[in-house]
Amino acid sequence: MNSIVKACKSDLAPTVLELDVNNHAGVMSHVVGLFSRRAYNVEGILCMPVGDGSRSRIWLLVKEDERLEQMVRQVEKLEDVLGVQRHGAAHEVFERLEEFFQ
Amino acid sequence: MNHDRSGAPEAAGETLSGAEIVVRLLERQGIRRVAGIPGGAILPFYDALSQSTRIEHILARHEQGGGFMAQGMARVTGEAAVCIATSGPGAANLLTAVADAKLDSIPLVAITGQVASSLIGTDAFQEVDTYGLSIPITKHNFLVGSARELLEVIPKAFSLAVSGRPGPVLVDIPKDVQNERIVVESWPAPGGRLAAPAPEPEPIAQAAALINAARRPVLYLGGGVIHSGASAEALRLAETAQLPTVMTLMALGAMPVDHPLSLGMLGMHAARCTNLVLEECDLLIAVGARFDDRATGKVAEFCPGAKIIHVDIDHSELDKIKTAHVGIRGDVAAVLERLLPQVEAAERADWHARVAELKAAYPLQMPGLDDPRSPYGLIRAVAEAVGDSATVATDVGQHQMWVAQAYPLRRPRQWLTSGGLGTMGFGLPTAIGAALAEPERTVVCFSGDGSILMNIQELATAAEEGVNVKVVLMNNATLGLVFQQQTLFYGKRIFSSKFKGVPDFVKVAEGFGWQTCDLDHADDPGAALRQALATPGPMLIHVGIDRHEQVLPMVAPGGANKNMIGD
Ligand SMILES: Cc1ncc(C[n+]2csc(CCOP(=O)(O)OP(=O)(O)O)c2C)c(N)n1
């Protein structure tokens, strides 16, 4: 586990969520709003367009507390979210960013 | 949906403004009536609407009123209804009605004007972030970027509103997009209800096995049964498997409350016997219900000995509050259709004997049933006078709970109440919308002196439209439910719940052009009530109620359902 992932508050295990979404100005707000209005902290966010730019991929680093399953189901309901995958903390996407967070 | 595609000529290559496109799309959608209030940022749309021969505009007196009128239309028909507001204050005023639709899963399409795209984000006159404000209270929302986008967004908004778990969709349209002219070559199909994926067979078989093996099962119906149009299937399930049945506030009418298997509403203001039956059940079959805290009381102590089957179209409702032993994701009607053939006919003589015992020992106490000037007596007298064809709306407070307890609701979509959000001011405009959508029915709206003031301006709309709405105003000069809670749970410290000045509601209503009937001054209140209810057009029926009357029994907020105050 790298320092970014370790820096997350609390002792709960970190989890990485991978979301495939439509790429427009409101999508990020829809996604993070689901977390913030439940006082569920998002520790890390990464988002970039994919393919022709009509879609994006959002990576979220969150703590795996007992609400995670409910959160995933809520995210899946969003009209602009095309798919959600769960990865363990070991996923390398945030690890590779380490040098930007020294 | 009952699409009417006969109207608009499909001339290829018409040049139309965004506003005209919206109007045409609404026409093609089968919309015949919208409610709203114009203003600067939505004027291009209103100008286009003025040219429509197919869509009538109901001019509300407050955007929240317009939103609830649309809700009234949607709640009685099950189809998406439309409300309109301008930018800024108009959109802000609309939000409560939209949030209310979200919590009760009502299909609504809210169309708001927005300042021109070039001004967005500049604190322009009447600019508010309608998109941002509406994210958490809509099923989905759109900020439209071009006239061309409307061809996709408007049908999609309708489709989203009515498909799956219904809900409100907001479409925010900048003024320049309304004015933008484009060539429309062809029209998209109207947005309709998309079929939910067929439910998985395995959990249905497991559910049937649990039902067949259960000794003390209870069927727990929620608003999803109404939305899915599954009342008949639910009734068949109850009758086949002989299931004592409870309903949430939102499900009242799914099974006639006087059906032998019905135990009425569960939860905070249930009859004691209803909550006690749940206490003893060994299987709870939750159908289109979401284990709301007003229904379950303290969740850890709800149905302590029961296995749970939970049917819901919304995956995120399964396991949200209570983990289900069998969770079935799917449209309630489709699930029940598949479940029914696998459920064995049962008698359950022992269980029914026990239920009968509890019913006899702990029935709902309804004092004053023969006095039309007492809460229960009034509600029953109204029901008797108007019959099953009438639609019943309420505001929020004691009067709402008394009606929920005592009104013999017998059909789905008969009952319009703000369940999830509990919005005072819901009743009158919702009743107006219901009366406009179904002019052949009488619509009765039970209200309180607190609630009626929250959308009193809609008396003007009702008078203008001549709707057949009867407001039964139960006036206790008090925010009654607050007064009751302060009495019971705050050491009788009554604060800010007693009105010192009370308007003369009869005169107020007359001033708005309503007919009135004051039961307080009637020699024969029963006869006066019947006559008022039988008179066509808007009518306010005023009844003074003692502010010390309480809605009982009651579960203390946060308490377990088995511990009820009052008999
Ligand atoms: C918009 C709104 N504000 C506040 C409340 C809190 N509240 C719930 S019931 C109630 C009192 C309702 O009074 P009234 O309409 O006179 O009905 P009663 O309880 O007297 O029958 C209040 C203030 C609410 N539900 N909705």
XYZ file of C-alpha atoms in Angstrom, chain A residues 18-31 47-58 75-84, chain B residues 131 140-142 152-153 156 160:
44
model
C -14.050 2.554 -11.355
C -16.966 4.345 -13.011
C -17.629 4.647 -16.716
C -19.683 7.792 -17.254
C -20.939 10.187 -19.876
C -18.656 13.178 -20.221
C -20.523 16.411 -19.510
C -20.335 19.223 -17.006
C -22.820 17.831 -14.481
C -21.667 14.249 -14.125
C -18.968 14.742 -11.500
C -21.402 16.730 -9.385
C -23.989 13.944 -9.592
C -21.446 11.352 -8.502
C -11.185 11.584 -13.926
C -10.159 11.683 -17.568
C -12.004 11.374 -20.875
C -11.743 8.077 -22.731
C -12.126 7.189 -26.402
C -13.655 9.974 -28.490
C -14.288 12.115 -25.412
C -18.005 11.440 -25.147
C -17.269 9.231 -22.143
C -15.048 9.567 -19.105
C -13.671 7.241 -16.508
C -13.827 8.283 -12.866
C -24.087 5.233 -8.081
C -25.393 2.553 -10.437
C -28.771 4.305 -10.513
C -27.349 7.519 -11.953
C -28.444 7.991 -15.530
C -24.987 9.137 -16.639
C -23.158 6.240 -15.018
C -22.741 3.431 -17.514
C -20.929 0.947 -15.305
C -19.309 0.517 -11.913
C -29.265 22.379 -12.194
C -32.326 13.056 -13.245
C -31.894 16.568 -14.569
C -30.711 18.325 -17.700
C -33.424 13.996 -27.397
C -33.820 15.464 -23.921
C -35.926 11.096 -22.509
C -37.041 8.504 -17.218
